[in-house]
PDB file of C-alpha atoms in Angstrom:
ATOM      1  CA  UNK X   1     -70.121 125.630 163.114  1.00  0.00           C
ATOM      2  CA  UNK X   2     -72.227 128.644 162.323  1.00  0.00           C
ATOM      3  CA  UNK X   3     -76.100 128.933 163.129  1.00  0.00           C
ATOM      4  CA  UNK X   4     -77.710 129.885 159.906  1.00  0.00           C
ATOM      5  CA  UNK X   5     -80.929 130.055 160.832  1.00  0.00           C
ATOM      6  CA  UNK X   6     -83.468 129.770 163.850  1.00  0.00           C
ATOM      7  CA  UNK X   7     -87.402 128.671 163.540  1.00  0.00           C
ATOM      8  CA  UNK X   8     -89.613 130.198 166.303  1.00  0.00           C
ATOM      9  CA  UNK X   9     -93.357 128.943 166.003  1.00  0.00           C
ATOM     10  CA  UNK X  10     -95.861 130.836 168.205  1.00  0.00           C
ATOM     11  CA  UNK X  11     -98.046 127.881 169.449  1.00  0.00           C
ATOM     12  CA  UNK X  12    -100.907 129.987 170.900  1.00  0.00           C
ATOM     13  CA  UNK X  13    -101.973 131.610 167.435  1.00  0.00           C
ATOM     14  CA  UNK X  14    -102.158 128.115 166.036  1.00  0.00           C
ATOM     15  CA  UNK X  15    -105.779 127.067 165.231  1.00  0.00           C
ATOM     16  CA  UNK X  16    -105.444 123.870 166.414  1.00  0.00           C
ATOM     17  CA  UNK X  17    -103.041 123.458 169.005  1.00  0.00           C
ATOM     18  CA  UNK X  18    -104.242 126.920 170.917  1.00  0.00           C
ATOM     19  CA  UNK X  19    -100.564 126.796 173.222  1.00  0.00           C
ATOM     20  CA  UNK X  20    -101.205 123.231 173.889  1.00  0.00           C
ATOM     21  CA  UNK X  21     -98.369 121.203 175.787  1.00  0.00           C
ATOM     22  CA  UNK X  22     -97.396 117.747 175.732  1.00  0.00           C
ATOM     23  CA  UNK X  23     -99.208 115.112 178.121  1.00  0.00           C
ATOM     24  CA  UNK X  24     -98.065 111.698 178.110  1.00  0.00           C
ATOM     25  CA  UNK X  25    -100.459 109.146 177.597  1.00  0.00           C
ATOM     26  CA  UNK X  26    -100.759 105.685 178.991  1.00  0.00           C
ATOM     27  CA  UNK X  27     -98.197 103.235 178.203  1.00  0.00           C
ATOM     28  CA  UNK X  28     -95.337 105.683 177.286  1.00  0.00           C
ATOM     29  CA  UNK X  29     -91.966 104.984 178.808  1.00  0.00           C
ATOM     30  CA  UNK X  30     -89.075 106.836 179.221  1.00  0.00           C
ATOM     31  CA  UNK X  31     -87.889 105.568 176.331  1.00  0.00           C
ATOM     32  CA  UNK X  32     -90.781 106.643 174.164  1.00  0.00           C
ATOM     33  CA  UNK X  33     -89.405 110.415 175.689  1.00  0.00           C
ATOM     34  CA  UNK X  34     -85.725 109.762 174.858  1.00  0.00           C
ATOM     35  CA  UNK X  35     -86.780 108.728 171.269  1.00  0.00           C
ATOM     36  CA  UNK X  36     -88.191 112.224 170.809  1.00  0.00           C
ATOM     37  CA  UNK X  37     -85.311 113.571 172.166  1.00  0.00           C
ATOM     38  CA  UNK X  38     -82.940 111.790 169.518  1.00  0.00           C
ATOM     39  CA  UNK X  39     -81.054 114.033 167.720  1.00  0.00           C
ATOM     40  CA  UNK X  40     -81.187 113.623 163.476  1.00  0.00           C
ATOM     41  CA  UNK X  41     -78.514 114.577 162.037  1.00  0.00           C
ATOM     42  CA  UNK X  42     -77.674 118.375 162.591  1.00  0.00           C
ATOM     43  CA  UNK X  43     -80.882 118.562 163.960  1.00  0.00           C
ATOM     44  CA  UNK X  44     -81.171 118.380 167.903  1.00  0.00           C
ATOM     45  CA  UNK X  45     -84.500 118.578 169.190  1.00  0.00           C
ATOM     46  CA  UNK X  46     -85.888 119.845 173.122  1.00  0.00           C
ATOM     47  CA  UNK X  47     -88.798 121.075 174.773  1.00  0.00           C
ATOM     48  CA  UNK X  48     -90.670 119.786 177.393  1.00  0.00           C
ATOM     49  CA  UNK X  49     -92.044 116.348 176.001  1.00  0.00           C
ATOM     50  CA  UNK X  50     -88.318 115.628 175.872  1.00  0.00           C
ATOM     51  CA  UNK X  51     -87.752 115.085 179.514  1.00  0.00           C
ATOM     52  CA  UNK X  52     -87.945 111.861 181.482  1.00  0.00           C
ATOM     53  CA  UNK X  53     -88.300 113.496 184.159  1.00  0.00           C
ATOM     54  CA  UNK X  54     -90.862 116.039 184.408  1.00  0.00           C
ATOM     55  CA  UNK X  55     -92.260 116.381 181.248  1.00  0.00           C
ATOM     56  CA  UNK X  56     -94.756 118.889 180.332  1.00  0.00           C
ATOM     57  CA  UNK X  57     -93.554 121.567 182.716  1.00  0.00           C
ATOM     58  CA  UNK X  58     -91.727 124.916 182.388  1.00  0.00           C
ATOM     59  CA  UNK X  59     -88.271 123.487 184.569  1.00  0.00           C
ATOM     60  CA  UNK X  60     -88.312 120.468 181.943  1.00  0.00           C
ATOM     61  CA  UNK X  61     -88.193 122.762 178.583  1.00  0.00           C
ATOM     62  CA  UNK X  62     -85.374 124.589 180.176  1.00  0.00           C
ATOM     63  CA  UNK X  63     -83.604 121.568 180.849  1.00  0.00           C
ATOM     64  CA  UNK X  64     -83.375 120.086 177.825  1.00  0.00           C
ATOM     65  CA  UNK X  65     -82.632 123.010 175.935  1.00  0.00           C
ATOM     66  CA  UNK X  66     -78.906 123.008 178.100  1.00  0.00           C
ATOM     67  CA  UNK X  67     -78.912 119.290 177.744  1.00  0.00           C
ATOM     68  CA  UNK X  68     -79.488 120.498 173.758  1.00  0.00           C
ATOM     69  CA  UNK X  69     -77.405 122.594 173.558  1.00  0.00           C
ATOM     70  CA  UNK X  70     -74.633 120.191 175.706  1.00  0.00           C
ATOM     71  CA  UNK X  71     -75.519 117.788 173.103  1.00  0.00           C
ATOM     72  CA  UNK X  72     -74.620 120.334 169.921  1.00  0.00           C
ATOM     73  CA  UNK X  73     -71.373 121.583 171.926  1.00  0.00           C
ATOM     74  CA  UNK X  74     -69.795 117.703 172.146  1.00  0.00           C
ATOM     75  CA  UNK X  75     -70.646 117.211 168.520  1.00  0.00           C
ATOM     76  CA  UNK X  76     -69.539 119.918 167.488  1.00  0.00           C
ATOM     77  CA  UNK X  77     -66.197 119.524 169.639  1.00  0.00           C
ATOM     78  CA  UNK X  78     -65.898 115.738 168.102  1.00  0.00           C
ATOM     79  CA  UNK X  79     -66.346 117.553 164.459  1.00  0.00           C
ATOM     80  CA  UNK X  80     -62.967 119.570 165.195  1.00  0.00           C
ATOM     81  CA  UNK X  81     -61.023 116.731 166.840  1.00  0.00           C
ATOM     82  CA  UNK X  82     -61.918 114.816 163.727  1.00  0.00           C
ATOM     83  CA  UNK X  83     -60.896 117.680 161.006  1.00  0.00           C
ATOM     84  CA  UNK X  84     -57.271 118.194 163.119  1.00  0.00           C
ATOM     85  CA  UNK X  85     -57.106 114.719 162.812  1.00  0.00           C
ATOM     86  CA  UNK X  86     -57.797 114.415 159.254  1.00  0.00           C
ATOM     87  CA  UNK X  87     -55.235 117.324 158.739  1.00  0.00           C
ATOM     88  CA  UNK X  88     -52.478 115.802 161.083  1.00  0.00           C
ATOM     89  CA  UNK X  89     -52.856 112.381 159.082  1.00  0.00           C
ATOM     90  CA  UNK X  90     -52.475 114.283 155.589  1.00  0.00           C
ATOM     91  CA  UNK X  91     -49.000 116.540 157.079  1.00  0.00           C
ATOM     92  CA  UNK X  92     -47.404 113.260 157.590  1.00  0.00           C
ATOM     93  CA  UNK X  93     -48.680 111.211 154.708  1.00  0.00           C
ATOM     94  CA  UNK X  94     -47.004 114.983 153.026  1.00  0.00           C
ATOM     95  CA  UNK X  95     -43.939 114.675 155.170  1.00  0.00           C
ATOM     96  CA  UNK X  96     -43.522 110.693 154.520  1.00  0.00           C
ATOM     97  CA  UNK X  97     -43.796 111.657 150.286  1.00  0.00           C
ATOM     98  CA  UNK X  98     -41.263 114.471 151.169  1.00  0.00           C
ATOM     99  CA  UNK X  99     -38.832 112.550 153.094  1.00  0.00           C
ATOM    100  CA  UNK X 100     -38.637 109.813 150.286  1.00  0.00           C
ATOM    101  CA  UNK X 101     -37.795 112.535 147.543  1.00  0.00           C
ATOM    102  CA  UNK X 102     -35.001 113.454 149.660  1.00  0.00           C
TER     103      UNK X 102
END
C-alpha cells in the first residue's frame, strides 16, 4: 500500500464554515456517528464528529485518527494475507499440473 496523496483543507479561511466544528443535534445516535465514521472503499474517514464518545472535542479527533489509521493497518494486513493466499493457491494448482506431466 503506498499513500499517493494527502488533502489538507484549512477550515478557518473557509467563507462559510469560519473553523466551525461539529455539534450534534437532537435525535442523533451513536449510530448516526458510526455511519460517518464508515469507511468507503479505500477511503477511511475521522475527525471529531466521528466519535461516540466525545464528539466535537480536540481528545475525540485524535482518537479516531489512531482508530483510522488501526482501521487502514487491518485492511491493509487482510489485503496481504489475501495476495499470499492467492499466490500459495496458484504454486500448487502449478505443482499439481507439474506433478501430472511427470
Amino acid at each position: 500500500f503506498l499513500l499517493v496523496d494527502v488533502l489538507v483543507h484549512d477550515w478557518s479561511s473557509h467563507p462559510y464554515v469560519e473553523g466551525g466544528h461539529f455539534a450534534p443535534k437532537v435525535g442523533m445516535t451513536p449510530e448516526h456517528l458510526q455511519s460517518l465514521a464508515s469507511p468507503m472503499g479505500p477511503i477511511y474517514f475521522c475527525g471529531e464528529a466521528t466519535n461516540t464518545d466525545a464528539c466535537g472535542t480536540i481528545q475525540a479527533a485524535m482518537e479516531t485518527g489512531v482508530r483510522a489509521a488501526g482501521e487502514v493497518t487491518k485492511q491493509q494486513q487482510h489485503d496481504r494475507e489475501e495476495r499470499l493466499k492467492r499466490r500459495l493457491q496458484q504454486r500448487q494448482e502449478q505443482d499439481g499440473k507439474l506433478h501430472q506431466l511427470l
